[in-house]
Every structure is written in C-alpha cells, then in structure tokens.
Amino acid sequence: MRIGKYLLGVSMASILLASHAQAGAVASAPNDAAPSQDDANEIIVTANKRSQALNDVGLAITAIGGDSLERRKVSSLSDLAQNVPGLSFTPSTNSTPVYTLRGIGFYETSLAAYPTVSVYLGEAPLPFPVMTTLTNFDLDRVEVLKGPQGTLFGNNATGGAINYIAAKPQAAFGVGGSLSYARFNDVRAEAYVTGALSPTLNGRLAVVTQQSDGWQRSMTRPRDNNGATHSVAGRLLLDWEPSSDLRIQLNINGSSDHSQPMAAQYSAFREQFPGSVNRSLLESQIPAPRDPRVADWSDLFRPSARNWLAQGILRADLELGNGVTLTSLTSYTHYDHDQVVDGDGLALSVVDFISNAGNIDSFSQELRVANDPAADFRWLLGANYARDVVFEDNLIDYKDTTAFDTFGGVSVSGYDSRQTMNNYAVFANLEFDVVPTVTIKGGARYTQADRHANICAYDPYVVYDPRSNGSQGQFAAFITATSTALSGSTTPLIGPYQCYQLNAQFKPERTIRDLDEDNLSYRVGIDWKPSRDLIVYANVAKGYKAGSFPTLAGTFDTSFNPVTQESVLSLEGGIKATLADRLLSIDAALFHYDYRNKQLRSKLNDPVIGVLDALVNIPKSSVIGFEVAATLRPSRELSIGGALTYLDATIDRFTGVNAAGVNQDFDGFRVPYTPKWQYGINADYIAPLSDRLNGFAGVQWNHRSGTNAVIGDPALFALPSHGLLDFQLGVEADDQRWRAFVWGKNVTNEFYLTHVQQSYDAVARYAGRPATYGVTVSFKY
C-alpha cells in the first residue's frame, strides 16, 4: 500500500514536469504570492465552513498566512503555539502532544485520548494529537478558532480547533522549495510542484524532510547524544472540475518519523516504598543542571521511534441549483506507533518504556448541504459519522525503583488497551441578515458518542534488563497471592501476559467496559458590522469533549474507570477593527467559561502499588479572561504588532489525591498549564535595496507567566515564567520569487520548562529547546 502511494507520487511529479516541458511556451508565475505582512482584510478563512474574510467572521480567530509561516520559521507544533495568543503546547513522554487553548486542555498520554483542541487538515479530522506532528508544511495558512467549536466541528473542540489549510493546486505551472541549515546539523528541505494535468485537472505534490544530529547530551556519558531528527512527509493534491457544477478534490498524504524522542531531566527523588534496597542508589542521583541540553537515559534502552502515518481525504462539491451546494468529505487515516522512551531522566531504569507501541485506524464521513453564501438568510444542514479503533501496548522496566524488592524482585510490567469509538452527529447552522449591518446566527449539533474499551495489565514473565536479578513472573505471583488472600479462595497462578487487575470479587480479570454518551452543542450570537473595517460580535456557545478510558498500569480494575464527557459554556464578546486607512488594526475579546467535569490526569492511591496516575473529573471550574491584539502599520515598510492574553483559570469545586498521594481540597487552585499572563510583541520591516531587491527584518518576543504541571501548585512541578526572543534578517526578490535569510529561535538561550512529571520515585522535567540559529534559502517560479 505504501509502495503504491510512493509510485503515485513519483508518477505525479513526472507527469507534471513532462507536460510542462512539452508545453515550453507556458508562462510561469509565482505561486500563491502572499502579502509580506498578513492583513485581516486579505486573509480568507473557513471557520463557518465557507470562505470569508477574517474580519467578516464574528468569532475569535488567529490566522497566519503561508508567507508569515515561512518567514517566522513556524515549522513545528511548539513554533505555532509561540505565534498564537492563548495557545500552549506541551510535549509528553509518549510523544502525544497536548494543546491548551485559553485554559482548556487535557494532558493525557494515551494514544486513544481525544483532545480538547481538535486539529484538521482542510476540514478533515486528525482526531488524535499524535497524528498532527508532521502536518506543518506547504501550507496556505493556519486557522486557530478559539472557544467551543462543537456546532460545526463536533465533539472534542471545547477549547477550540486548529485547521491547517494546504496550499492548493494551480492551473499555472509552479515549482518551489526551500533549504535550511541550522544548529546541530539540522537540515530541512521542502519542495513542491504544481500545474494542470488536463484542462479540468490540476495537481500539486509537496515533500519535506528534516535530518539532524542529537541536541541533548547524556549527563553521565557526555559523548552520548539524543534528540536526532529523521523525518519525511509528503502530500499529493488533485483538484478535478469535470463540469461547472462539480468539483472533486483528493488529498493523499503521509509521513515517516524515526526521530529520537526527547529525554527528560531528573530533578528530585520522591520515595514510593520506604526501606527498599534501591533507596541509597536513588538518593545518590544528582539533579540535572539548568541546561536544556543536559538530560539522561538508559544506555540499554535508547530512545528511538519508528512512527508512520498515511491519510486519504476525498471532497466533492456538487451544485444542485439555486445556489445550493452538496458537500461530501470522506477521510481515512492509519497511524503506526513504535517507540522506546526514557521517562525518568536517569541512566537508571526507573521508568523506561521498553516498548511504547500501537496503531490507529480512523474513518470519517461528513455530508452537508448549504445555500448561497451571499443570501440574506444562510443555512447549512449536515450529518457526520466517525469510527476510530486504537490499540496500544506498553512495556515498562522499573528495576531501579523502590518497588523492585518490595514486590519480590519485580522489574518489568506491561499494559495494553484496544478501544473502539463510534460517533454519530447531525448539525445545523443558520445566519440571517436582519438589516445589512446586523446578523443573527445560531447552530446546534446532536452527537451520540459510543466507546468500547478492552484493557489489560500483565506480567510478561521476561527479564528484559540483564542487570536485573529478579525472577520471572514475580509480580504475577504477588498479585496471585493478594487475590487469594482478599477473595478467601485460591486463585490459580496468573500466567505470562494474562491480565492481573482484580475485579470487585478480587479475582484477576480483563477490564471490558462501555461508555455511551450523548450531548447537544450549540451556538447563538449576533454580529454588528457598520462598515467593512469594523465588526462587533457577541456569542454564547456550548461544546463537549467525549469521555475517555486511561491506558495505564493498576492492580484493581477501578484504576481503569473512565472520565465522563466534559462541557464548556462560553460567553464571549469581541471587536475587530481596522482604523485610519489601515494604519491600526485591533482584535479584542472578553470571555467567561463555565467548565464542567473537566477531565484531568491526576492521582489515586492504589492499595497495592501506591500512588498511581488516574483519570478524574473536576466537577466545576471556570475561566475568565480577555485577549487584545493590535497591529500598527506606520508605513508600507513597517508593521508593529502586540498581543496580550489574561486567563484566570480556577478550580471551583474538587477534592482528590495530590502528587504526594494525600487527599486534598483543590477549591481555588489554578488549572494546570494555564499561565495567567501571556504577551508578545513583534516587528517586521521590508524595504527596497534596489529596483529588484528588498531587505527584510523581523523580531518576535513572547512571554508567559508561571504555571504548574499538576493541581495544587506544588513547587516541584512548577513551570516558571519565561520569555523567548526570535529574529529573522534577509533579502528577497521584489516579486518574491526567491528569498534568503538568517534566523534565530530563543536567541537568548532562555532556560524554560514545558512539563514536569513524577515517574515512580523520580520527578522528571522537560526543558524547552536551547538557542537555535540557521539560514534558509527558498524560491518559487
């Protein structure tokens, strides 16, 4: 299957190049030449599933055009978060990225966990965060929609939605690419070719690859490096218009990632089981210094990955007459995940994922019909079906923990899950222009979400660590004895790979459960647009995120209890204005979120193992905040921007277990991963150096106040405030056919943390990337 797709890509490139070589006289032109500085009146967005100018949409949106993405070297998920006010990016041990938008996020490492900020490629879902890591290339723009988006984008968008819009095929022949070289021998190369294959069929092929050395070095083995990048991704787009009434678009994309997962930094010892023979060994470990490059990992289980993704998206738009359009959007995605991960930041084996593996199959079908977008009364009706099947299997070596001798020499355990999700939805959206300057709008979506989970915790009966003297099957024997004692009847010895979690009768049994939920998302609002340059809006919206089962270890089946669906009720008002003949642009919003049953990866006290991770619901929390973004254009050459976000995200009612395993009332504490203040300033200057040459410079400063990785604000898990400075300096052709520039990210080498976690006896942290600088050359014809 993959070979066929590679052959199709090669064939596409050959056809394009051959057809235009024969044409010879066909004039070439720059492809999708964007303005050098994004203008809200020029960027077209599809937040309402139809094309509109950004300033015509009564909704909080950050849209970044393809030209700005290239200039600012926005090539990763963390780069995107730095350029979107209110958006935070958090890496995880298992390479499942976490987005938090305006305080709404869900830190969960399971492959089967839906996000609170959904990601789309051209409106087609990438339903799980792990699928999104290699999407950011050859883009026309990125749209970040803020606030609940349940009406048009469905479940799992309580925080918002991110929509990547790929650059479209063009009838005129075009070719382009870029080559970057940066610190750590980081080479990134991109290329695309586009053009007409026939009078009715256009195509575009884009590829990107990134190769680099490791940027982390071992604390105990200074010559040993980690963090090397080895990835490649491609996208083939076909746009066919066989008639004036029918348009069919095909998107085939895929990626392969053999990069080394980031290693953590050890920061503290927190004993789980007193009296262990490993206590002195763990106490002697030295915390990592405040150097982002210094970390550690086991030399036996080196971090590695072999992940790949393949996706097909088919969209058809059929004009039915009288301005009515029927749209079908079909997508299928397969993802394969195979990693070795170090989660403790030590050369020891406290939490070493010998295997973090799994796969995902995702299918989605949407049908919708809409009338003429120019009508005074606009309507959209639709239905959606989605099916996701996720398998995950983890093997963990913890030979050097205090649990080792506590449970008779146990050193390895495993757990797996297979989850199937079926989601059904119908939706409608209405807009009515009461008068030319006032629009009222409303929409609703009914969703039925069914999830089936099959979960097993097991003893593999295999000693993977040759340094371990533990006997095979020790933990299974311990659980067998525990079951016999608690149940009052003899339990047969639990065998290798047999499930050992105990049910209500204290007998080992695989956990098989269902979680079926339904909900009604909605949005109502009003827009006042007295002129082309001003819109004032107010919205009330409610969205839901589906419930979730955890994939983790536990000795009782209560460890696998699901969290139920969460909801966010949003009250928001905002203004977008362009003043003084576009000298000044302002985008501001004030909002209040009523956050019910927030899903959180927290803790529970397992009566056998001690403090373990668990999923819990927070009954009530709230977010009050505002955003202000402004752009000043004092001249054609200079643009100065600034953004300020304030978030007061507070837990209003919740009692649970803290990181130390103690029951605690968390009322009044802040929601994790939610800085109270975020602000940034940027400046871009473009000036002619000659008749055919321009010079340009850009600088961005982004600051985030402190927050915490867990509830209760314990000092060990603090994420201190930090500010990052980036810059770009270069030259380009007046017609933007080529560009060359130097750039830097985090040029002050600020040390900052993105995540802190407890891994059994070790507290480990993840540091942001150190100063990075490089040079990029690009061209397009």
mmCIF file with all atom_site columns, C-alpha atoms in Angstrom, residues 395-571:
data_model
loop_
_atom_site.group_PDB
_atom_site.id
_atom_site.type_symbol
_atom_site.label_atom_id
_atom_site.label_alt_id
_atom_site.label_comp_id
_atom_site.label_asym_id
_atom_site.label_entity_id
_atom_site.label_seq_id
_atom_site.pdbx_PDB_ins_code
_atom_site.Cartn_x
_atom_site.Cartn_y
_atom_site.Cartn_z
_atom_site.occupancy
_atom_site.B_iso_or_equiv
_atom_site.pdbx_formal_charge
_atom_site.auth_seq_id
_atom_site.auth_comp_id
_atom_site.auth_asym_id
_atom_site.auth_atom_id
_atom_site.pdbx_PDB_model_num
ATOM 1   C CA . LEU A 1 395 ? 6.203   -2.484  28.481 1.00 0.00 ? 395 LEU A CA 1
ATOM 2   C CA . ILE A 1 396 ? 7.975   -0.677  31.325 1.00 0.00 ? 396 ILE A CA 1
ATOM 3   C CA . ASP A 1 397 ? 11.263  -1.501  33.040 1.00 0.00 ? 397 ASP A CA 1
ATOM 4   C CA . TYR A 1 398 ? 11.469  -0.139  36.597 1.00 0.00 ? 398 TYR A CA 1
ATOM 5   C CA . LYS A 1 399 ? 14.189  -2.348  38.006 1.00 0.00 ? 399 LYS A CA 1
ATOM 6   C CA . ASP A 1 400 ? 15.812  0.522   39.945 1.00 0.00 ? 400 ASP A CA 1
ATOM 7   C CA . THR A 1 401 ? 12.674  1.708   41.768 1.00 0.00 ? 401 THR A CA 1
ATOM 8   C CA . THR A 1 402 ? 11.839  1.111   45.409 1.00 0.00 ? 402 THR A CA 1
ATOM 9   C CA . ALA A 1 403 ? 9.125   -1.280  44.138 1.00 0.00 ? 403 ALA A CA 1
ATOM 10  C CA . PHE A 1 404 ? 11.781  -3.747  42.941 1.00 0.00 ? 404 PHE A CA 1
ATOM 11  C CA . ASP A 1 405 ? 12.434  -5.646  46.166 1.00 0.00 ? 405 ASP A CA 1
ATOM 12  C CA . THR A 1 406 ? 9.162   -4.558  47.778 1.00 0.00 ? 406 THR A CA 1
ATOM 13  C CA . PHE A 1 407 ? 7.366   -6.966  45.428 1.00 0.00 ? 407 PHE A CA 1
ATOM 14  C CA . GLY A 1 408 ? 9.949   -9.725  45.403 1.00 0.00 ? 408 GLY A CA 1
ATOM 15  C CA . GLY A 1 409 ? 12.209  -8.579  42.586 1.00 0.00 ? 409 GLY A CA 1
ATOM 16  C CA . VAL A 1 410 ? 9.692   -7.272  40.084 1.00 0.00 ? 410 VAL A CA 1
ATOM 17  C CA . SER A 1 411 ? 11.352  -5.316  37.293 1.00 0.00 ? 411 SER A CA 1
ATOM 18  C CA . VAL A 1 412 ? 9.026   -5.261  34.260 1.00 0.00 ? 412 VAL A CA 1
ATOM 19  C CA . SER A 1 413 ? 5.282   -4.987  33.722 1.00 0.00 ? 413 SER A CA 1
ATOM 20  C CA . GLY A 1 414 ? 3.008   -4.213  30.825 1.00 0.00 ? 414 GLY A CA 1
ATOM 21  C CA . TYR A 1 415 ? -0.441  -2.963  29.957 1.00 0.00 ? 415 TYR A CA 1
ATOM 22  C CA . ASP A 1 416 ? -2.445  -2.744  26.773 1.00 0.00 ? 416 ASP A CA 1
ATOM 23  C CA . SER A 1 417 ? -5.798  -1.496  25.572 1.00 0.00 ? 417 SER A CA 1
ATOM 24  C CA . ARG A 1 418 ? -7.987  -1.761  22.499 1.00 0.00 ? 418 ARG A CA 1
ATOM 25  C CA . GLN A 1 419 ? -10.641 0.920   22.213 1.00 0.00 ? 419 GLN A CA 1
ATOM 26  C CA . THR A 1 420 ? -13.315 1.402   19.577 1.00 0.00 ? 420 THR A CA 1
ATOM 27  C CA . MET A 1 421 ? -15.183 4.679   19.232 1.00 0.00 ? 421 MET A CA 1
ATOM 28  C CA . ASN A 1 422 ? -18.273 5.282   17.088 1.00 0.00 ? 422 ASN A CA 1
ATOM 29  C CA . ASN A 1 423 ? -19.559 8.848   16.826 1.00 0.00 ? 423 ASN A CA 1
ATOM 30  C CA . TYR A 1 424 ? -22.786 9.930   15.117 1.00 0.00 ? 424 TYR A CA 1
ATOM 31  C CA . ALA A 1 425 ? -23.907 13.531  14.669 1.00 0.00 ? 425 ALA A CA 1
ATOM 32  C CA . VAL A 1 426 ? -26.408 15.771  12.900 1.00 0.00 ? 426 VAL A CA 1
ATOM 33  C CA . PHE A 1 427 ? -25.985 19.538  12.811 1.00 0.00 ? 427 PHE A CA 1
ATOM 34  C CA . ALA A 1 428 ? -27.421 22.777  11.502 1.00 0.00 ? 428 ALA A CA 1
ATOM 35  C CA . ASN A 1 429 ? -26.220 26.372  11.275 1.00 0.00 ? 429 ASN A CA 1
ATOM 36  C CA . LEU A 1 430 ? -28.311 29.439  10.408 1.00 0.00 ? 430 LEU A CA 1
ATOM 37  C CA . GLU A 1 431 ? -27.436 33.089  9.736  1.00 0.00 ? 431 GLU A CA 1
ATOM 38  C CA . PHE A 1 432 ? -29.846 35.904  8.952  1.00 0.00 ? 432 PHE A CA 1
ATOM 39  C CA . ASP A 1 433 ? -29.044 39.487  7.964  1.00 0.00 ? 433 ASP A CA 1
ATOM 40  C CA . VAL A 1 434 ? -31.766 41.400  9.816  1.00 0.00 ? 434 VAL A CA 1
ATOM 41  C CA . VAL A 1 435 ? -30.516 44.567  8.171  1.00 0.00 ? 435 VAL A CA 1
ATOM 42  C CA . PRO A 1 436 ? -27.345 44.959  6.061  1.00 0.00 ? 436 PRO A CA 1
ATOM 43  C CA . THR A 1 437 ? -25.289 45.726  9.178  1.00 0.00 ? 437 THR A CA 1
ATOM 44  C CA . VAL A 1 438 ? -26.763 43.231  11.694 1.00 0.00 ? 438 VAL A CA 1
ATOM 45  C CA . THR A 1 439 ? -26.629 39.439  11.517 1.00 0.00 ? 439 THR A CA 1
ATOM 46  C CA . ILE A 1 440 ? -28.134 36.983  13.974 1.00 0.00 ? 440 ILE A CA 1
ATOM 47  C CA . LYS A 1 441 ? -26.828 33.434  13.960 1.00 0.00 ? 441 LYS A CA 1
ATOM 48  C CA . GLY A 1 442 ? -27.428 30.123  15.614 1.00 0.00 ? 442 GLY A CA 1
ATOM 49  C CA . GLY A 1 443 ? -26.482 26.499  15.290 1.00 0.00 ? 443 GLY A CA 1
ATOM 50  C CA . ALA A 1 444 ? -26.714 23.159  17.049 1.00 0.00 ? 444 ALA A CA 1
ATOM 51  C CA . ARG A 1 445 ? -25.265 19.659  16.828 1.00 0.00 ? 445 ARG A CA 1
ATOM 52  C CA . TYR A 1 446 ? -26.586 16.477  18.402 1.00 0.00 ? 446 TYR A CA 1
ATOM 53  C CA . THR A 1 447 ? -23.879 13.854  18.999 1.00 0.00 ? 447 THR A CA 1
ATOM 54  C CA . GLN A 1 448 ? -24.015 10.235  20.108 1.00 0.00 ? 448 GLN A CA 1
ATOM 55  C CA . ALA A 1 449 ? -20.564 9.007   21.215 1.00 0.00 ? 449 ALA A CA 1
ATOM 56  C CA . ASP A 1 450 ? -20.085 5.296   21.996 1.00 0.00 ? 450 ASP A CA 1
ATOM 57  C CA . ARG A 1 451 ? -16.785 3.919   23.283 1.00 0.00 ? 451 ARG A CA 1
ATOM 58  C CA . HIS A 1 452 ? -15.808 0.308   23.973 1.00 0.00 ? 452 HIS A CA 1
ATOM 59  C CA . ALA A 1 453 ? -12.635 -0.430  25.946 1.00 0.00 ? 453 ALA A CA 1
ATOM 60  C CA . ASN A 1 454 ? -10.724 -3.667  26.480 1.00 0.00 ? 454 ASN A CA 1
ATOM 61  C CA . ILE A 1 455 ? -7.847  -3.129  28.928 1.00 0.00 ? 455 ILE A CA 1
ATOM 62  C CA . CYS A 1 456 ? -5.263  -5.469  30.420 1.00 0.00 ? 456 CYS A CA 1
ATOM 63  C CA . ALA A 1 457 ? -2.379  -5.073  32.872 1.00 0.00 ? 457 ALA A CA 1
ATOM 64  C CA . TYR A 1 458 ? 0.012   -8.025  32.705 1.00 0.00 ? 458 TYR A CA 1
ATOM 65  C CA . ASP A 1 459 ? 3.334   -9.526  33.758 1.00 0.00 ? 459 ASP A CA 1
ATOM 66  C CA . PRO A 1 460 ? 5.375   -10.514 30.684 1.00 0.00 ? 460 PRO A CA 1
ATOM 67  C CA . TYR A 1 461 ? 7.387   -13.094 32.690 1.00 0.00 ? 461 TYR A CA 1
ATOM 68  C CA . VAL A 1 462 ? 10.510  -11.883 30.883 1.00 0.00 ? 462 VAL A CA 1
ATOM 69  C CA . VAL A 1 463 ? 13.507  -10.091 32.395 1.00 0.00 ? 463 VAL A CA 1
ATOM 70  C CA . TYR A 1 464 ? 14.370  -7.537  29.709 1.00 0.00 ? 464 TYR A CA 1
ATOM 71  C CA . ASP A 1 465 ? 17.073  -5.880  31.779 1.00 0.00 ? 465 ASP A CA 1
ATOM 72  C CA . PRO A 1 466 ? 20.194  -8.092  32.072 1.00 0.00 ? 466 PRO A CA 1
ATOM 73  C CA . ARG A 1 467 ? 21.244  -6.030  35.087 1.00 0.00 ? 467 ARG A CA 1
ATOM 74  C CA . SER A 1 468 ? 18.179  -7.293  36.980 1.00 0.00 ? 468 SER A CA 1
ATOM 75  C CA . ASN A 1 469 ? 18.384  -10.312 39.288 1.00 0.00 ? 469 ASN A CA 1
ATOM 76  C CA . GLY A 1 470 ? 14.610  -10.516 39.585 1.00 0.00 ? 470 GLY A CA 1
ATOM 77  C CA . SER A 1 471 ? 12.870  -13.794 38.838 1.00 0.00 ? 471 SER A CA 1
ATOM 78  C CA . GLN A 1 472 ? 10.388  -14.152 36.014 1.00 0.00 ? 472 GLN A CA 1
ATOM 79  C CA . GLY A 1 473 ? 6.721   -13.774 36.982 1.00 0.00 ? 473 GLY A CA 1
ATOM 80  C CA . GLN A 1 474 ? 7.384   -12.293 40.423 1.00 0.00 ? 474 GLN A CA 1
ATOM 81  C CA . PHE A 1 475 ? 4.701   -9.633  40.177 1.00 0.00 ? 475 PHE A CA 1
ATOM 82  C CA . ALA A 1 476 ? 2.126   -12.096 38.805 1.00 0.00 ? 476 ALA A CA 1
ATOM 83  C CA . ALA A 1 477 ? 2.900   -14.356 41.773 1.00 0.00 ? 477 ALA A CA 1
ATOM 84  C CA . PHE A 1 478 ? 2.490   -11.420 44.167 1.00 0.00 ? 478 PHE A CA 1
ATOM 85  C CA . ILE A 1 479 ? -0.919  -10.470 42.685 1.00 0.00 ? 479 ILE A CA 1
ATOM 86  C CA . THR A 1 480 ? -1.992  -14.134 42.744 1.00 0.00 ? 480 THR A CA 1
ATOM 87  C CA . ALA A 1 481 ? -1.250  -14.307 46.467 1.00 0.00 ? 481 ALA A CA 1
ATOM 88  C CA . THR A 1 482 ? -3.006  -10.972 47.039 1.00 0.00 ? 482 THR A CA 1
ATOM 89  C CA . SER A 1 483 ? -6.087  -12.212 45.185 1.00 0.00 ? 483 SER A CA 1
ATOM 90  C CA . THR A 1 484 ? -6.184  -15.424 47.213 1.00 0.00 ? 484 THR A CA 1
ATOM 91  C CA . ALA A 1 485 ? -5.918  -13.525 50.490 1.00 0.00 ? 485 ALA A CA 1
ATOM 92  C CA . LEU A 1 486 ? -8.550  -10.879 49.647 1.00 0.00 ? 486 LEU A CA 1
ATOM 93  C CA . SER A 1 487 ? -11.081 -13.175 47.980 1.00 0.00 ? 487 SER A CA 1
ATOM 94  C CA . GLY A 1 488 ? -10.865 -16.001 50.513 1.00 0.00 ? 488 GLY A CA 1
ATOM 95  C CA . SER A 1 489 ? -10.466 -18.627 47.797 1.00 0.00 ? 489 SER A CA 1
ATOM 96  C CA . THR A 1 490 ? -7.482  -19.967 45.910 1.00 0.00 ? 490 THR A CA 1
ATOM 97  C CA . THR A 1 491 ? -6.544  -18.099 42.751 1.00 0.00 ? 491 THR A CA 1
ATOM 98  C CA . PRO A 1 492 ? -4.611  -20.074 40.124 1.00 0.00 ? 492 PRO A CA 1
ATOM 99  C CA . LEU A 1 493 ? -1.197  -18.663 39.298 1.00 0.00 ? 493 LEU A CA 1
ATOM 100 C CA . ILE A 1 494 ? -1.506  -15.787 36.831 1.00 0.00 ? 494 ILE A CA 1
ATOM 101 C CA . GLY A 1 495 ? 0.450   -16.746 33.721 1.00 0.00 ? 495 GLY A CA 1
ATOM 102 C CA . PRO A 1 496 ? 2.578   -14.659 31.348 1.00 0.00 ? 496 PRO A CA 1
ATOM 103 C CA . TYR A 1 497 ? 0.654   -11.908 29.562 1.00 0.00 ? 497 TYR A CA 1
ATOM 104 C CA . GLN A 1 498 ? -2.523  -12.824 31.468 1.00 0.00 ? 498 GLN A CA 1
ATOM 105 C CA . CYS A 1 499 ? -4.415  -9.875  32.951 1.00 0.00 ? 499 CYS A CA 1
ATOM 106 C CA . TYR A 1 500 ? -3.784  -9.403  36.650 1.00 0.00 ? 500 TYR A CA 1
ATOM 107 C CA . GLN A 1 501 ? -6.048  -6.477  37.590 1.00 0.00 ? 501 GLN A CA 1
ATOM 108 C CA . LEU A 1 502 ? -8.525  -7.526  40.286 1.00 0.00 ? 502 LEU A CA 1
ATOM 109 C CA . ASN A 1 503 ? -12.273 -7.126  39.864 1.00 0.00 ? 503 ASN A CA 1
ATOM 110 C CA . ALA A 1 504 ? -14.875 -6.467  42.562 1.00 0.00 ? 504 ALA A CA 1
ATOM 111 C CA . GLN A 1 505 ? -14.542 -10.078 43.737 1.00 0.00 ? 505 GLN A CA 1
ATOM 112 C CA . PHE A 1 506 ? -10.736 -9.657  43.961 1.00 0.00 ? 506 PHE A CA 1
ATOM 113 C CA . LYS A 1 507 ? -10.153 -12.032 41.053 1.00 0.00 ? 507 LYS A CA 1
ATOM 114 C CA . PRO A 1 508 ? -7.898  -11.262 38.070 1.00 0.00 ? 508 PRO A CA 1
ATOM 115 C CA . GLU A 1 509 ? -9.890  -10.322 35.005 1.00 0.00 ? 509 GLU A CA 1
ATOM 116 C CA . ARG A 1 510 ? -9.526  -8.292  31.804 1.00 0.00 ? 510 ARG A CA 1
ATOM 117 C CA . THR A 1 511 ? -11.414 -4.994  32.050 1.00 0.00 ? 511 THR A CA 1
ATOM 118 C CA . ILE A 1 512 ? -14.114 -4.701  29.384 1.00 0.00 ? 512 ILE A CA 1
ATOM 119 C CA . ARG A 1 513 ? -16.383 -1.687  29.571 1.00 0.00 ? 513 ARG A CA 1
ATOM 120 C CA . ASP A 1 514 ? -18.581 0.592   27.512 1.00 0.00 ? 514 ASP A CA 1
ATOM 121 C CA . LEU A 1 515 ? -19.131 4.324   27.772 1.00 0.00 ? 515 LEU A CA 1
ATOM 122 C CA . ASP A 1 516 ? -22.102 5.643   25.767 1.00 0.00 ? 516 ASP A CA 1
ATOM 123 C CA . GLU A 1 517 ? -22.875 9.359   25.925 1.00 0.00 ? 517 GLU A CA 1
ATOM 124 C CA . ASP A 1 518 ? -24.832 11.960  24.000 1.00 0.00 ? 518 ASP A CA 1
ATOM 125 C CA . ASN A 1 519 ? -24.961 15.739  24.028 1.00 0.00 ? 519 ASN A CA 1
ATOM 126 C CA . LEU A 1 520 ? -26.282 18.840  22.299 1.00 0.00 ? 520 LEU A CA 1
ATOM 127 C CA . SER A 1 521 ? -23.738 21.522  21.379 1.00 0.00 ? 521 SER A CA 1
ATOM 128 C CA . TYR A 1 522 ? -24.969 24.926  20.316 1.00 0.00 ? 522 TYR A CA 1
ATOM 129 C CA . ARG A 1 523 ? -24.009 28.475  19.436 1.00 0.00 ? 523 ARG A CA 1
ATOM 130 C CA . VAL A 1 524 ? -26.122 31.634  19.221 1.00 0.00 ? 524 VAL A CA 1
ATOM 131 C CA . GLY A 1 525 ? -24.834 35.117  18.537 1.00 0.00 ? 525 GLY A CA 1
ATOM 132 C CA . ILE A 1 526 ? -25.150 38.473  16.896 1.00 0.00 ? 526 ILE A CA 1
ATOM 133 C CA . ASP A 1 527 ? -22.774 40.448  14.655 1.00 0.00 ? 527 ASP A CA 1
ATOM 134 C CA . TRP A 1 528 ? -22.895 44.195  14.040 1.00 0.00 ? 528 TRP A CA 1
ATOM 135 C CA . LYS A 1 529 ? -20.875 45.329  11.028 1.00 0.00 ? 529 LYS A CA 1
ATOM 136 C CA . PRO A 1 530 ? -21.440 49.019  10.349 1.00 0.00 ? 530 PRO A CA 1
ATOM 137 C CA . SER A 1 531 ? -18.546 49.130  7.852  1.00 0.00 ? 531 SER A CA 1
ATOM 138 C CA . ARG A 1 532 ? -16.043 46.926  6.058  1.00 0.00 ? 532 ARG A CA 1
ATOM 139 C CA . ASP A 1 533 ? -13.469 47.761  8.706  1.00 0.00 ? 533 ASP A CA 1
ATOM 140 C CA . LEU A 1 534 ? -15.465 47.107  11.882 1.00 0.00 ? 534 LEU A CA 1
ATOM 141 C CA . ILE A 1 535 ? -17.311 44.161  13.374 1.00 0.00 ? 535 ILE A CA 1
ATOM 142 C CA . VAL A 1 536 ? -18.642 43.801  16.922 1.00 0.00 ? 536 VAL A CA 1
ATOM 143 C CA . TYR A 1 537 ? -19.903 40.388  17.981 1.00 0.00 ? 537 TYR A CA 1
ATOM 144 C CA . ALA A 1 538 ? -21.353 38.507  20.932 1.00 0.00 ? 538 ALA A CA 1
ATOM 145 C CA . ASN A 1 539 ? -21.667 34.714  21.186 1.00 0.00 ? 539 ASN A CA 1
ATOM 146 C CA . VAL A 1 540 ? -22.992 32.131  23.594 1.00 0.00 ? 540 VAL A CA 1
ATOM 147 C CA . ALA A 1 541 ? -21.687 28.635  22.856 1.00 0.00 ? 541 ALA A CA 1
ATOM 148 C CA . LYS A 1 542 ? -21.582 25.240  24.493 1.00 0.00 ? 542 LYS A CA 1
ATOM 149 C CA . GLY A 1 543 ? -19.310 22.387  23.485 1.00 0.00 ? 543 GLY A CA 1
ATOM 150 C CA . TYR A 1 544 ? -18.448 18.904  24.719 1.00 0.00 ? 544 TYR A CA 1
ATOM 151 C CA . LYS A 1 545 ? -15.449 16.596  24.818 1.00 0.00 ? 545 LYS A CA 1
ATOM 152 C CA . ALA A 1 546 ? -16.140 12.852  24.826 1.00 0.00 ? 546 ALA A CA 1
ATOM 153 C CA . GLY A 1 547 ? -15.290 10.712  27.838 1.00 0.00 ? 547 GLY A CA 1
ATOM 154 C CA . SER A 1 548 ? -12.124 8.636   27.944 1.00 0.00 ? 548 SER A CA 1
ATOM 155 C CA . PHE A 1 549 ? -10.630 5.437   29.338 1.00 0.00 ? 549 PHE A CA 1
ATOM 156 C CA . PRO A 1 550 ? -6.999  5.527   30.528 1.00 0.00 ? 550 PRO A CA 1
ATOM 157 C CA . THR A 1 551 ? -4.223  3.296   29.258 1.00 0.00 ? 551 THR A CA 1
ATOM 158 C CA . LEU A 1 552 ? -2.029  2.745   32.302 1.00 0.00 ? 552 LEU A CA 1
ATOM 159 C CA . ALA A 1 553 ? -0.985  0.272   34.990 1.00 0.00 ? 553 ALA A CA 1
ATOM 160 C CA . GLY A 1 554 ? -3.079  -0.706  38.001 1.00 0.00 ? 554 GLY A CA 1
ATOM 161 C CA . THR A 1 555 ? -3.739  -3.679  40.262 1.00 0.00 ? 555 THR A CA 1
ATOM 162 C CA . PHE A 1 556 ? -7.508  -3.087  40.564 1.00 0.00 ? 556 PHE A CA 1
ATOM 163 C CA . ASP A 1 557 ? -9.941  -2.526  37.721 1.00 0.00 ? 557 ASP A CA 1
ATOM 164 C CA . THR A 1 558 ? -11.034 0.714   39.374 1.00 0.00 ? 558 THR A CA 1
ATOM 165 C CA . SER A 1 559 ? -7.767  2.159   38.030 1.00 0.00 ? 559 SER A CA 1
ATOM 166 C CA . PHE A 1 560 ? -9.365  1.978   34.582 1.00 0.00 ? 560 PHE A CA 1
ATOM 167 C CA . ASN A 1 561 ? -12.518 3.888   35.450 1.00 0.00 ? 561 ASN A CA 1
ATOM 168 C CA . PRO A 1 562 ? -13.324 6.327   32.639 1.00 0.00 ? 562 PRO A CA 1
ATOM 169 C CA . VAL A 1 563 ? -13.894 10.019  32.872 1.00 0.00 ? 563 VAL A CA 1
ATOM 170 C CA . THR A 1 564 ? -17.264 11.171  31.557 1.00 0.00 ? 564 THR A CA 1
ATOM 171 C CA . GLN A 1 565 ? -17.739 13.878  28.954 1.00 0.00 ? 565 GLN A CA 1
ATOM 172 C CA . GLU A 1 566 ? -16.807 17.440  29.874 1.00 0.00 ? 566 GLU A CA 1
ATOM 173 C CA . SER A 1 567 ? -18.530 20.628  28.740 1.00 0.00 ? 567 SER A CA 1
ATOM 174 C CA . VAL A 1 568 ? -17.688 24.292  28.352 1.00 0.00 ? 568 VAL A CA 1
ATOM 175 C CA . LEU A 1 569 ? -20.321 27.027  28.281 1.00 0.00 ? 569 LEU A CA 1
ATOM 176 C CA . SER A 1 570 ? -18.802 30.166  26.791 1.00 0.00 ? 570 SER A CA 1
ATOM 177 C CA . LEU A 1 571 ? -19.977 33.772  26.959 1.00 0.00 ? 571 LEU A CA 1
#
